[in-house]
CSV table of C-alpha atoms and ligand atoms in Angstrom, one decimal:
chain,number,residue,atom,x,y,z
A,10,MET,CA,0.0,0.0,0.0
A,11,LYS,CA,1.5,3.3,-1.0
A,12,LYS,CA,1.9,5.9,1.7
A,13,ARG,CA,-0.3,9.0,1.4
A,14,SER,CA,1.0,12.5,1.9
A,15,TRP,CA,-0.1,14.4,5.0
A,16,LEU,CA,-2.0,16.9,2.7
A,17,ALA,CA,-3.9,14.0,1.0
A,18,ASN,CA,-4.7,12.6,4.5
A,19,PHE,CA,-5.9,16.1,5.6
A,20,LEU,CA,-8.1,16.5,2.5
A,21,ILE,CA,-9.7,13.1,2.3
A,22,GLY,CA,-9.4,11.7,5.8
A,23,PRO,CA,-7.6,8.6,7.0
A,24,ALA,CA,-10.0,6.0,5.3
A,25,TRP,CA,-8.5,4.1,2.4
A,26,ILE,CA,-10.3,4.6,-0.9
A,27,GLU,CA,-9.9,1.5,-3.1
A,28,ASP,CA,-11.4,3.0,-6.3
A,29,ARG,CA,-8.8,5.1,-8.0
A,30,VAL,CA,-11.3,7.5,-9.7
A,31,LEU,CA,-13.1,8.1,-6.4
A,32,TYR,CA,-9.8,8.7,-4.7
A,33,LYS,CA,-8.6,11.2,-7.3
A,34,GLN,CA,-11.9,12.9,-7.3
A,35,ALA,CA,-11.8,13.2,-3.5
A,36,ILE,CA,-8.3,14.7,-3.7
A,37,LEU,CA,-9.5,17.2,-6.3
A,38,ARG,CA,-12.6,18.1,-4.3
A,39,GLY,CA,-10.4,18.7,-1.2
A,40,GLN,CA,-7.9,20.8,-3.2
A,41,LEU,CA,-10.7,23.0,-4.6
A,42,GLY,CA,-12.2,23.4,-1.1
A,43,LEU,CA,-8.8,24.5,0.1
A,44,LEU,CA,-8.4,26.8,-2.9
A,45,ILE,CA,-11.8,28.5,-2.1
A,46,ILE,CA,-10.5,29.0,1.5
A,47,GLY,CA,-7.3,30.5,0.0
A,48,ILE,CA,-9.1,32.8,-2.4
A,49,CYS,CA,-11.4,34.1,0.4
A,50,LEU,CA,-8.5,34.8,2.8
A,51,PHE,CA,-6.7,36.6,-0.1
A,52,TYR,CA,-9.7,38.9,-0.8
A,53,LEU,CA,-10.5,39.3,2.9
A,54,ILE,CA,-7.1,41.2,3.0
A,55,VAL,CA,-7.1,42.8,-0.5
A,56,ASP,CA,-10.7,44.2,-0.5
A,57,PRO,CA,-10.6,46.1,2.8
A,58,LEU,CA,-7.2,47.5,1.7
A,59,ASN,CA,-9.0,49.0,-1.3
A,60,ALA,CA,-12.0,50.1,0.8
A,61,ILE,CA,-14.4,47.4,-0.6
A,62,PHE,CA,-16.4,45.9,2.2
A,63,SER,CA,-19.6,44.7,0.5
A,64,PHE,CA,-18.3,41.1,-0.2
A,65,ILE,CA,-16.8,40.4,3.2
A,66,PRO,CA,-19.8,38.4,4.4
A,67,TRP,CA,-19.5,36.3,1.1
A,68,TYR,CA,-15.9,35.7,1.7
A,69,VAL,CA,-16.6,34.6,5.3
A,70,ALA,CA,-19.4,32.4,4.1
A,71,ALA,CA,-17.0,31.0,1.4
A,72,PHE,CA,-14.5,30.3,4.1
A,73,PHE,CA,-17.0,28.1,5.9
A,74,VAL,CA,-18.2,26.5,2.7
A,75,GLY,CA,-14.6,25.5,1.8
A,76,THR,CA,-14.2,24.1,5.3
A,77,LEU,CA,-17.6,22.2,5.0
A,78,VAL,CA,-16.5,20.7,1.7
A,79,ILE,CA,-13.3,19.4,3.2
A,80,TYR,CA,-15.2,18.1,6.2
A,81,LEU,CA,-17.8,16.3,4.1
A,82,ASN,CA,-15.0,15.0,1.9
A,83,ARG,CA,-13.2,13.5,4.9
A,84,ARG,CA,-16.5,11.9,6.0
A,85,GLY,CA,-16.9,10.2,2.6
A,86,LYS,CA,-20.1,12.3,1.7
A,87,TYR,CA,-18.8,12.9,-1.8
A,88,ALA,CA,-22.0,13.7,-3.7
A,89,ILE,CA,-23.1,16.3,-1.1
A,90,ALA,CA,-19.6,17.7,-0.9
A,91,SER,CA,-19.4,18.1,-4.7
A,92,SER,CA,-22.9,19.7,-4.8
A,93,VAL,CA,-22.1,22.2,-2.0
A,94,LEU,CA,-18.8,23.1,-3.6
A,95,LEU,CA,-20.3,23.7,-7.0
A,96,ILE,CA,-23.5,25.5,-6.0
A,97,PHE,CA,-21.6,27.8,-3.7
A,98,ALA,CA,-18.7,28.4,-6.2
A,99,ASN,CA,-21.2,29.2,-9.0
A,100,LEU,CA,-23.1,31.6,-6.7
A,101,LEU,CA,-20.0,33.3,-5.5
A,102,VAL,CA,-18.5,33.8,-8.9
A,103,PHE,CA,-21.9,35.0,-10.2
A,104,VAL,CA,-22.4,37.6,-7.4
A,105,ILE,CA,-18.9,39.0,-7.9
A,106,ALA,CA,-19.1,38.8,-11.7
A,107,ASP,CA,-22.4,40.6,-11.7
A,108,VAL,CA,-21.2,43.7,-9.9
A,109,GLY,CA,-17.7,44.1,-11.4
A,110,ASN,CA,-16.3,45.1,-14.7
A,111,PRO,CA,-15.7,41.9,-16.9
A,112,GLU,CA,-12.1,43.2,-17.2
A,113,ARG,CA,-11.6,42.1,-13.6
A,114,GLY,CA,-11.4,38.5,-14.9
A,115,VAL,CA,-14.0,37.0,-12.5
A,116,PHE,CA,-15.6,35.3,-15.5
A,117,LEU,CA,-12.6,33.0,-15.8
A,118,PHE,CA,-13.9,31.1,-12.8
A,119,PHE,CA,-17.0,30.1,-14.6
A,120,ILE,CA,-14.8,27.9,-16.9
A,121,VAL,CA,-13.3,26.3,-13.8
A,122,THR,CA,-16.8,25.7,-12.2
A,123,ALA,CA,-18.1,24.2,-15.4
A,124,VAL,CA,-15.2,21.8,-16.0
A,125,THR,CA,-15.1,20.9,-12.2
A,126,GLY,CA,-18.8,20.0,-12.4
A,127,LEU,CA,-18.2,17.7,-15.3
A,128,VAL,CA,-15.1,16.1,-13.7
A,129,LEU,CA,-16.6,15.5,-10.3
A,130,PHE,CA,-19.8,14.0,-11.6
A,131,TYR,CA,-18.7,12.4,-14.8
A,132,HIS,CA,-18.5,8.9,-13.4
A,133,SER,CA,-21.2,8.9,-10.8
A,134,ASN,CA,-23.9,11.2,-12.3
A,135,LEU,CA,-23.2,12.5,-15.7
A,136,ASN,CA,-26.6,14.3,-16.0
A,137,LEU,CA,-25.8,16.3,-12.8
A,138,GLY,CA,-22.4,17.0,-14.2
A,139,ILE,CA,-23.8,18.4,-17.4
A,140,THR,CA,-26.4,20.4,-15.4
A,141,PHE,CA,-23.6,22.1,-13.5
A,142,VAL,CA,-21.9,23.0,-16.9
A,143,VAL,CA,-25.2,24.5,-18.1
A,144,VAL,CA,-25.7,26.4,-14.8
A,145,SER,CA,-22.2,27.9,-15.1
A,146,ILE,CA,-22.8,29.0,-18.7
A,147,VAL,CA,-26.2,30.5,-17.9
A,148,LEU,CA,-24.9,32.3,-14.8
A,149,ALA,CA,-22.0,33.7,-16.8
A,150,MET,CA,-24.4,35.0,-19.5
A,151,LEU,CA,-26.7,36.5,-16.9
A,152,ALA,CA,-23.9,38.2,-15.1
A,153,TYR,CA,-22.4,39.5,-18.4
A,154,TYR,CA,-25.6,40.7,-20.2
A,155,PHE,CA,-27.8,41.8,-17.3
A,156,ASP,CA,-27.0,43.9,-14.3
A,157,LEU,CA,-29.2,42.5,-11.6
A,158,HIS,CA,-28.0,45.1,-9.0
A,159,LEU,CA,-27.5,42.5,-6.3
A,160,PHE,CA,-24.8,44.7,-4.9
A,161,GLU,CA,-23.6,48.2,-5.4
A,162,GLN,CA,-21.4,48.3,-8.6
A,163,LEU,CA,-17.6,48.4,-7.9
A,164,PRO,CA,-15.8,51.5,-8.9
A,165,ASP,CA,-13.9,51.2,-12.1
A,166,ASP,CA,-10.6,52.1,-10.6
A,167,GLY,CA,-8.0,51.2,-13.2
A,168,LYS,CA,-5.4,50.0,-10.7
A,169,LEU,CA,-7.9,47.9,-8.8
A,170,VAL,CA,-9.2,46.3,-11.9
A,171,GLN,CA,-5.6,45.5,-12.8
A,172,ILE,CA,-4.9,43.9,-9.4
A,173,ASN,CA,-8.3,42.0,-9.6
A,174,PHE,CA,-7.5,40.7,-13.1
A,175,THR,CA,-4.0,39.6,-12.2
A,176,ALA,CA,-5.2,37.8,-9.0
A,177,ASN,CA,-8.3,36.3,-10.7
A,178,PHE,CA,-6.2,35.2,-13.7
A,179,ILE,CA,-3.6,33.5,-11.5
A,180,LEU,CA,-6.2,31.9,-9.2
A,181,GLY,CA,-8.3,30.9,-12.2
A,182,ILE,CA,-5.3,29.2,-13.8
A,183,ALA,CA,-4.4,27.5,-10.6
A,184,SER,CA,-7.9,26.0,-10.3
A,185,ALA,CA,-7.9,25.1,-13.9
A,186,VAL,CA,-4.4,23.4,-13.5
A,187,LEU,CA,-5.8,21.3,-10.6
A,188,VAL,CA,-8.7,20.1,-12.8
A,189,VAL,CA,-6.5,19.5,-15.8
A,190,LEU,CA,-3.9,17.7,-13.7
A,191,PHE,CA,-6.7,15.5,-12.4
A,192,ILE,CA,-7.6,14.6,-16.0
A,193,ILE,CA,-4.0,14.0,-17.1
A,194,LYS,CA,-3.3,11.8,-14.0
A,195,ARG,CA,-6.4,9.9,-14.5
A,196,ASN,CA,-5.5,9.4,-18.2
A,197,ASN,CA,-2.0,8.2,-17.3
A,198,GLU,CA,-3.3,5.8,-14.7
A,199,SER,CA,-5.8,4.4,-17.2
A,200,GLU,CA,-3.1,3.9,-19.7
A,201,TRP,CA,-0.8,2.4,-17.2
A,202,SER,CA,-3.4,0.0,-15.9
A,203,LEU,CA,-4.3,-0.9,-19.5
A,204,LEU,CA,-0.6,-1.6,-20.1
A,205,LYS,CA,-0.4,-3.7,-17.0
A,206,LYS,CA,-3.5,-5.6,-17.9
A,207,LYS,CA,-2.0,-6.2,-21.4
A,208,GLU,CA,1.1,-7.6,-19.8
A,209,GLU,CA,-0.9,-9.8,-17.4
A,210,LEU,CA,-3.0,-11.0,-20.3
A,211,GLU,CA,0.2,-11.9,-22.3
A,212,ALA,CA,1.6,-13.8,-19.4
A,213,LEU,CA,-1.7,-15.5,-18.9
A,214,THR,CA,-1.8,-16.4,-22.6
A,215,GLU,CA,1.7,-17.8,-22.4
A,216,GLU,CA,0.8,-19.8,-19.4
A,217,LEU,CA,-2.3,-21.1,-21.1
A,218,GLN,CA,-0.4,-22.1,-24.2
A,219,GLN,CA,2.1,-24.0,-22.0
A,220,LYS,CA,-0.8,-25.7,-20.2
A,221,ASN,CA,-2.4,-26.4,-23.6
A,222,SER,CA,0.7,-28.1,-25.0
A,223,ALA,CA,1.2,-30.0,-21.7
A,224,LEU,CA,-2.4,-31.1,-22.1
A,225,GLU,CA,-1.9,-32.1,-25.7
A,226,LYS,CA,1.2,-34.1,-24.7
A,227,ALA,CA,-0.8,-35.8,-21.9
A,228,ASN,CA,-3.6,-36.6,-24.3
A,229,LYS,CA,-1.3,-38.1,-26.9
A,230,GLU,CA,0.4,-40.1,-24.1
A,231,LEU,CA,-2.9,-41.3,-22.9
A,232,ASP,CA,-3.9,-42.4,-26.4
A,233,SER,CA,-0.8,-44.4,-26.9
A,234,PHE,CA,-0.9,-45.6,-23.4
A,235,VAL,CA,-4.4,-47.1,-23.8
A,236,TYR,CA,-3.4,-48.7,-27.1
A,237,SER,CA,-0.1,-50.2,-25.9
A,238,ALA,CA,-1.3,-51.0,-22.4
A,239,SER,CA,-4.2,-53.1,-23.7
A,240,HIS,CA,-1.8,-54.9,-26.1
A,241,ASP,CA,0.9,-55.4,-23.5
A,242,LEU,CA,-1.5,-56.7,-20.9
A,243,ARG,CA,-3.4,-58.8,-23.3
A,244,ALA,CA,-0.4,-60.5,-24.9
A,245,PRO,CA,0.9,-62.3,-21.8
A,246,LEU,CA,-2.6,-63.1,-20.7
A,247,SER,CA,-3.3,-64.8,-24.0
A,248,THR,CA,0.0,-66.8,-23.7
A,249,LEU,CA,-1.0,-67.8,-20.1
A,250,LEU,CA,-4.4,-68.9,-21.2
A,251,GLY,CA,-2.8,-70.9,-24.1
A,252,LEU,CA,-0.3,-72.5,-21.8
A,253,ILE,CA,-3.1,-73.4,-19.3
A,254,GLU,CA,-5.0,-75.0,-22.1
A,255,VAL,CA,-1.9,-77.0,-23.2
A,256,ILE,CA,-1.4,-78.2,-19.7
A,257,ARG,CA,-5.0,-79.2,-19.4
A,258,ILE,CA,-4.9,-81.4,-22.5
A,259,THR,CA,-1.4,-82.8,-22.2
A,260,ASP,CA,-0.9,-86.3,-20.9
A,261,SER,CA,2.9,-86.0,-20.3
A,262,THR,CA,4.1,-84.4,-17.1
A,263,ASP,CA,7.7,-84.1,-18.5
A,264,GLU,CA,6.8,-80.9,-20.2
A,265,LEU,CA,5.2,-79.3,-17.2
A,266,PRO,CA,8.3,-77.6,-15.8
A,267,SER,CA,9.1,-75.8,-19.1
A,268,TYR,CA,5.4,-74.7,-19.3
A,269,LEU,CA,5.6,-73.4,-15.8
A,270,GLU,CA,8.9,-71.6,-16.6
A,271,MET,CA,7.2,-69.9,-19.6
A,272,MET,CA,4.2,-68.9,-17.5
A,273,THR,CA,6.5,-67.5,-14.8
A,274,ARG,CA,8.3,-65.4,-17.5
A,275,ARG,CA,5.1,-64.0,-18.8
A,276,ILE,CA,4.0,-63.1,-15.3
A,277,HIS,CA,7.3,-61.3,-14.8
A,278,ASP,CA,6.7,-59.4,-18.0
A,279,MET,CA,3.3,-58.3,-16.7
A,280,GLU,CA,4.8,-57.4,-13.3
A,281,GLY,CA,7.5,-55.3,-15.0
A,282,PHE,CA,4.9,-53.5,-17.1
A,283,ILE,CA,2.8,-52.7,-14.0
A,284,LYS,CA,5.9,-51.6,-12.2
A,285,ASP,CA,6.8,-49.2,-15.0
A,286,VAL,CA,3.3,-47.8,-15.0
A,287,THR,CA,3.4,-47.2,-11.3
A,288,ASP,CA,6.8,-45.6,-11.6
A,289,TYR,CA,5.4,-43.3,-14.2
A,290,ALA,CA,2.3,-42.4,-12.1
A,291,ARG,CA,4.3,-41.9,-9.0
A,292,ASN,CA,6.7,-39.6,-10.8
A,293,SER,CA,4.0,-37.4,-12.1
A,294,ARG,CA,2.0,-37.2,-8.8
A,295,LEU,CA,4.6,-37.0,-6.1
A,296,GLY,CA,6.4,-33.8,-5.1
A,297,LEU,CA,10.2,-33.7,-4.9
A,298,ALA,CA,11.8,-35.0,-1.7
A,299,ARG,CA,15.4,-33.9,-1.7
A,300,VAL,CA,17.8,-35.7,0.6
A,301,GLN,CA,21.6,-35.6,1.0
A,302,PHE,CA,23.2,-39.1,0.6
A,303,ASN,CA,26.3,-40.9,-0.4
A,304,LEU,CA,26.2,-41.8,-4.1
A,305,ALA,CA,28.6,-44.9,-4.0
A,306,ALA,CA,26.7,-46.5,-1.1
A,307,PHE,CA,23.4,-45.8,-2.8
A,308,ILE,CA,24.6,-47.4,-6.1
A,309,ASP,CA,26.0,-50.4,-4.3
A,310,LYS,CA,22.6,-51.2,-2.9
A,311,LEU,CA,21.0,-50.9,-6.3
A,312,ILE,CA,23.5,-53.2,-8.0
A,313,VAL,CA,23.0,-55.9,-5.4
A,314,ASN,CA,19.3,-56.1,-6.4
A,315,PHE,CA,20.4,-57.2,-9.9
A,316,ASP,CA,22.5,-60.1,-8.6
A,317,LEU,CA,19.9,-62.7,-9.3
A,318,GLU,CA,19.4,-61.5,-12.9
A,319,THR,CA,23.0,-61.6,-13.7
A,320,THR,CA,24.0,-64.9,-12.2
A,321,GLY,CA,25.0,-67.4,-14.8
A,322,THR,CA,25.2,-64.8,-17.6
A,323,GLY,CA,28.9,-63.8,-17.0
A,324,LEU,CA,27.8,-60.2,-16.9
A,325,GLN,CA,29.6,-58.1,-14.4
A,326,ILE,CA,28.3,-54.8,-12.9
A,327,THR,CA,30.9,-52.6,-11.4
A,328,HIS,CA,31.4,-49.0,-10.4
A,329,ASP,CA,34.4,-46.9,-9.5
A,330,ILE,CA,32.5,-44.0,-7.9
A,331,ASP,CA,34.5,-42.0,-5.3
A,332,PRO,CA,33.1,-42.9,-1.9
A,333,GLU,CA,33.4,-39.2,-0.9
A,334,ILE,CA,30.7,-38.0,-3.4
A,335,VAL,CA,27.6,-36.8,-1.6
A,336,VAL,CA,24.6,-35.7,-3.6
A,337,ASN,CA,21.5,-33.9,-2.8
A,338,THR,CA,18.5,-34.9,-4.8
A,339,ASP,CA,15.3,-37.0,-4.7
A,340,PRO,CA,16.6,-40.6,-4.0
A,341,ASN,CA,13.5,-42.3,-5.2
A,342,ARG,CA,13.6,-40.6,-8.6
A,343,LEU,CA,17.4,-41.2,-8.9
A,344,LYS,CA,16.7,-44.9,-8.1
A,345,VAL,CA,14.2,-45.1,-11.0
A,346,VAL,CA,16.7,-43.6,-13.3
A,347,ILE,CA,19.6,-45.9,-12.4
A,348,ASN,CA,17.4,-49.0,-12.1
A,349,ASN,CA,16.1,-48.4,-15.6
A,350,LEU,CA,19.6,-48.0,-17.1
A,351,LEU,CA,20.9,-51.1,-15.3
A,352,ASN,CA,17.9,-53.1,-16.3
A,353,ASN,CA,18.4,-52.2,-19.9
A,354,ALA,CA,22.1,-52.9,-19.8
A,355,ILE,CA,21.3,-56.3,-18.4
A,356,LYS,CA,18.4,-57.0,-20.8
A,357,TYR,CA,20.4,-56.1,-23.9
A,358,PHE,CA,23.7,-57.7,-22.9
A,359,ASP,CA,25.5,-59.6,-25.7
A,360,PRO,CA,25.8,-63.3,-24.7
A,361,GLY,CA,28.2,-63.7,-27.7
A,362,LYS,CA,30.9,-61.6,-26.0
A,363,GLU,CA,33.5,-63.2,-23.9
A,364,LYS,CA,33.4,-60.7,-21.1
A,365,SER,CA,30.1,-58.7,-20.7
A,366,PHE,CA,30.2,-55.7,-18.4
A,367,VAL,CA,28.2,-52.8,-17.1
A,368,ARG,CA,30.3,-50.0,-15.6
A,369,LEU,CA,29.2,-47.0,-13.6
A,370,SER,CA,31.2,-43.9,-12.9
A,371,ALA,CA,30.4,-40.5,-11.5
A,372,THR,CA,31.9,-37.0,-11.1
A,373,LEU,CA,30.7,-34.1,-9.1
A,374,GLU,CA,31.5,-30.6,-10.5
A,375,ASP,CA,30.1,-27.2,-9.7
A,376,GLY,CA,27.2,-28.8,-7.9
A,377,ASP,CA,26.3,-30.9,-10.9
A,378,CYS,CA,26.6,-34.7,-10.8
A,379,THR,CA,27.5,-36.6,-14.0
A,380,LEU,CA,26.7,-40.3,-13.9
A,381,ILE,CA,27.8,-42.7,-16.7
A,382,VAL,CA,26.4,-46.1,-17.3
A,383,GLU,CA,28.3,-47.9,-20.0
A,384,ASP,CA,27.8,-51.5,-21.3
A,385,ASN,CA,29.3,-53.6,-24.1
A,386,GLY,CA,25.9,-55.1,-25.0
A,387,ILE,CA,24.1,-55.4,-28.4
A,388,GLY,CA,24.0,-51.6,-28.9
A,389,ILE,CA,21.1,-49.7,-30.6
A,390,ALA,CA,20.5,-49.7,-34.3
A,391,TRP,CA,21.4,-46.3,-35.8
A,392,GLU,CA,17.9,-45.9,-37.3
A,393,TYR,CA,16.2,-46.1,-33.9
A,394,GLN,CA,18.5,-44.0,-31.9
A,395,ASP,CA,16.4,-40.9,-32.0
A,396,LYS,CA,13.3,-42.8,-30.9
A,397,ILE,CA,14.4,-44.8,-27.9
A,398,PHE,CA,13.0,-42.2,-25.4
A,399,ASP,CA,9.5,-42.3,-27.0
A,400,MET,CA,6.7,-43.9,-25.1
A,401,PHE,CA,6.3,-47.7,-25.8
A,402,PHE,CA,9.2,-47.7,-28.2
A,403,ARG,CA,11.2,-50.9,-28.5
A,404,ALA,CA,14.2,-50.8,-30.7
A,405,THR,CA,14.7,-54.5,-31.0
A,406,GLU,CA,12.6,-57.7,-31.3
A,407,GLN,CA,14.7,-59.0,-28.4
A,408,SER,CA,12.9,-56.6,-26.0
A,409,THR,CA,10.6,-58.2,-23.6
A,410,GLY,CA,10.0,-54.9,-21.8
A,411,SER,CA,7.1,-52.5,-22.1
A,412,GLY,CA,9.1,-49.8,-24.1
A,413,LEU,CA,8.3,-47.5,-21.2
A,414,GLY,CA,11.6,-47.7,-19.4
A,415,LEU,CA,13.6,-44.9,-21.1
A,416,TYR,CA,10.5,-42.7,-21.4
A,417,ILE,CA,9.8,-42.9,-17.7
A,418,LEU,CA,13.5,-42.3,-17.0
A,419,LYS,CA,13.5,-39.1,-19.1
A,420,GLU,CA,10.3,-37.8,-17.4
A,421,THR,CA,11.7,-38.7,-13.9
A,422,LEU,CA,15.0,-37.1,-14.6
A,423,HIS,CA,13.2,-34.0,-15.8
A,424,ARG,CA,11.5,-33.7,-12.4
A,425,ILE,CA,14.9,-33.5,-10.6
A,426,GLY,CA,16.2,-31.0,-13.2
A,427,GLY,CA,18.5,-33.5,-15.0
A,428,ARG,CA,19.0,-34.5,-18.6
A,429,ILE,CA,20.3,-37.6,-20.4
A,430,SER,CA,22.4,-38.2,-23.5
A,431,PHE,CA,23.8,-41.4,-25.0
A,432,GLN,CA,26.1,-42.9,-27.5
A,433,SER,CA,25.6,-46.4,-28.9
A,434,GLN,CA,27.2,-48.5,-31.6
A,435,PRO,CA,25.3,-51.5,-32.8
A,436,THR,CA,27.0,-54.7,-31.7
A,437,ARG,CA,29.6,-52.8,-29.6
A,438,GLY,CA,27.6,-51.3,-26.7
A,439,SER,CA,26.0,-48.2,-25.3
A,440,LYS,CA,27.0,-45.4,-23.0
A,441,PHE,CA,24.3,-43.3,-21.2
A,442,VAL,CA,25.3,-40.0,-19.6
A,443,VAL,CA,23.0,-38.6,-16.9
A,444,GLU,CA,23.5,-35.1,-15.5
A,445,PHE,CA,21.6,-33.7,-12.6
A,446,PRO,CA,21.9,-30.9,-10.1
A,447,ALA,CA,23.2,-32.4,-6.8
A,448,ILE,CA,23.3,-29.5,-4.3
B,18,ADP,P1,12.2,-51.6,-23.1
B,18,ADP,O1,11.1,-51.9,-22.1
B,18,ADP,O2,11.9,-52.2,-24.5
B,18,ADP,O3,13.5,-52.0,-22.6
B,18,ADP,P2,13.1,-48.9,-22.9
B,18,ADP,O4,12.3,-47.6,-23.1
B,18,ADP,O5,13.8,-49.1,-21.7
B,18,ADP,O6,12.1,-50.1,-23.3
B,18,ADP,O7,14.2,-48.9,-24.1
B,18,ADP,C1,13.7,-48.6,-25.4
B,18,ADP,C2,14.6,-49.4,-26.4
B,18,ADP,O8,15.9,-48.9,-26.4
B,18,ADP,C3,14.7,-50.9,-26.0
B,18,ADP,O9,13.6,-51.6,-26.6
B,18,ADP,C4,16.0,-51.3,-26.6
B,18,ADP,O10,15.9,-51.7,-27.9
B,18,ADP,C5,16.8,-50.0,-26.6
B,18,ADP,N1,17.8,-49.9,-25.5
B,18,ADP,C6,17.7,-49.3,-24.3
B,18,ADP,N2,18.8,-49.4,-23.6
B,18,ADP,C7,19.7,-50.2,-24.3
B,18,ADP,C8,21.0,-50.7,-24.0
B,18,ADP,N3,21.6,-50.5,-22.9
B,18,ADP,N4,21.5,-51.5,-25.0
B,18,ADP,C9,20.8,-51.7,-26.1
B,18,ADP,N5,19.6,-51.3,-26.4
B,18,ADP,C10,19.0,-50.5,-25.5
């Protein structure tokens, strides 16, 4: 909230006025009330010095009216305050204009009263505003063309006329300046708020576009998910049903173990698929939970979980990660990333090679951790290399996976602010490089 000046506080009171137009009008009304008081005080000194006493009661009355306007303004009685101000100002200008020579410049104040009427009532009661304009014009014409003899005519003393003209001219301009300043400020504010609204709108549009493309992406993913999920779940189920049927009709029990082995593998496939889907769902729903932990110890634990899968294959998983490296990230998400890479390196190992390996290494630099998972497996065919991160994409017939692994990995990595790149040579092996902020 912007702090108001003491003068503004004096003119409109301590209450906060939310509406900018009302606030500016209240300030202007208060300033005009103050100006009336100033003008009266000025003439209360100047007139007696020139032996003019007939207007003194008017000046005194005007002093009270100016005070009343400020009082009403401070109490929030804006319509009454504006009406009192305008009625009295019109009357005062009329009375003085009627008795004096037009060269005294009193008529200038009719311009001010007319414009003030319009400005103070423009937003709340335009008809009343226009009425005040008409009243000012009519009174000006009456005072100019008719001599109503309300008071005794002022003597046409050349020097006095000059003083009157100069004072009225300056005061008239001062009041006009207040009114015009109000209009200019109001205009500036409108333009500024329009500009601000435009900027807000642009930001909102951008946000909307981002949300839209996220929604489009989610929609596409959902489409391919429904398609592939139904296929991936149905295929092992059909195999299982087929195998059950075979078991039912077969007479030989010798084949049973191999049927059971096949059934177990299919169930594992389904289990893997369901695990992938849960990983994906968990990644998109759960918030980040950053923790500080030792990377080498963390990876040791993950590698142990793959022992069962590698026994008998000759595949060796090793790492040479500095035991001093401590990272700060979401361990559950990093686990999904590393597990997926290890899982693939094992799945796509090359049994034809004499020594199959999966090697992990890591460096920590400027708060960023670079983790490398390298294997000498079957590698990825050149033509598929730009697609392996797509949802449900499998680059080889050999894949028994869901084709979700690398897609989930990329999404998960994205949540911890990381990125992945890779190099792979068919028949020679692959190297995946994961980078993520670790402090
Ligand atoms: P999948 O469930 O088929 O393993 P992924 O998304 O994990 O799905 O991987 C997509 C494809 O990328 C795989 O089908 C496989 O052809 C290829 N791929 C991924 N990692 C490796 C790797 N280390 N070696 C060889 N091929 C890989």
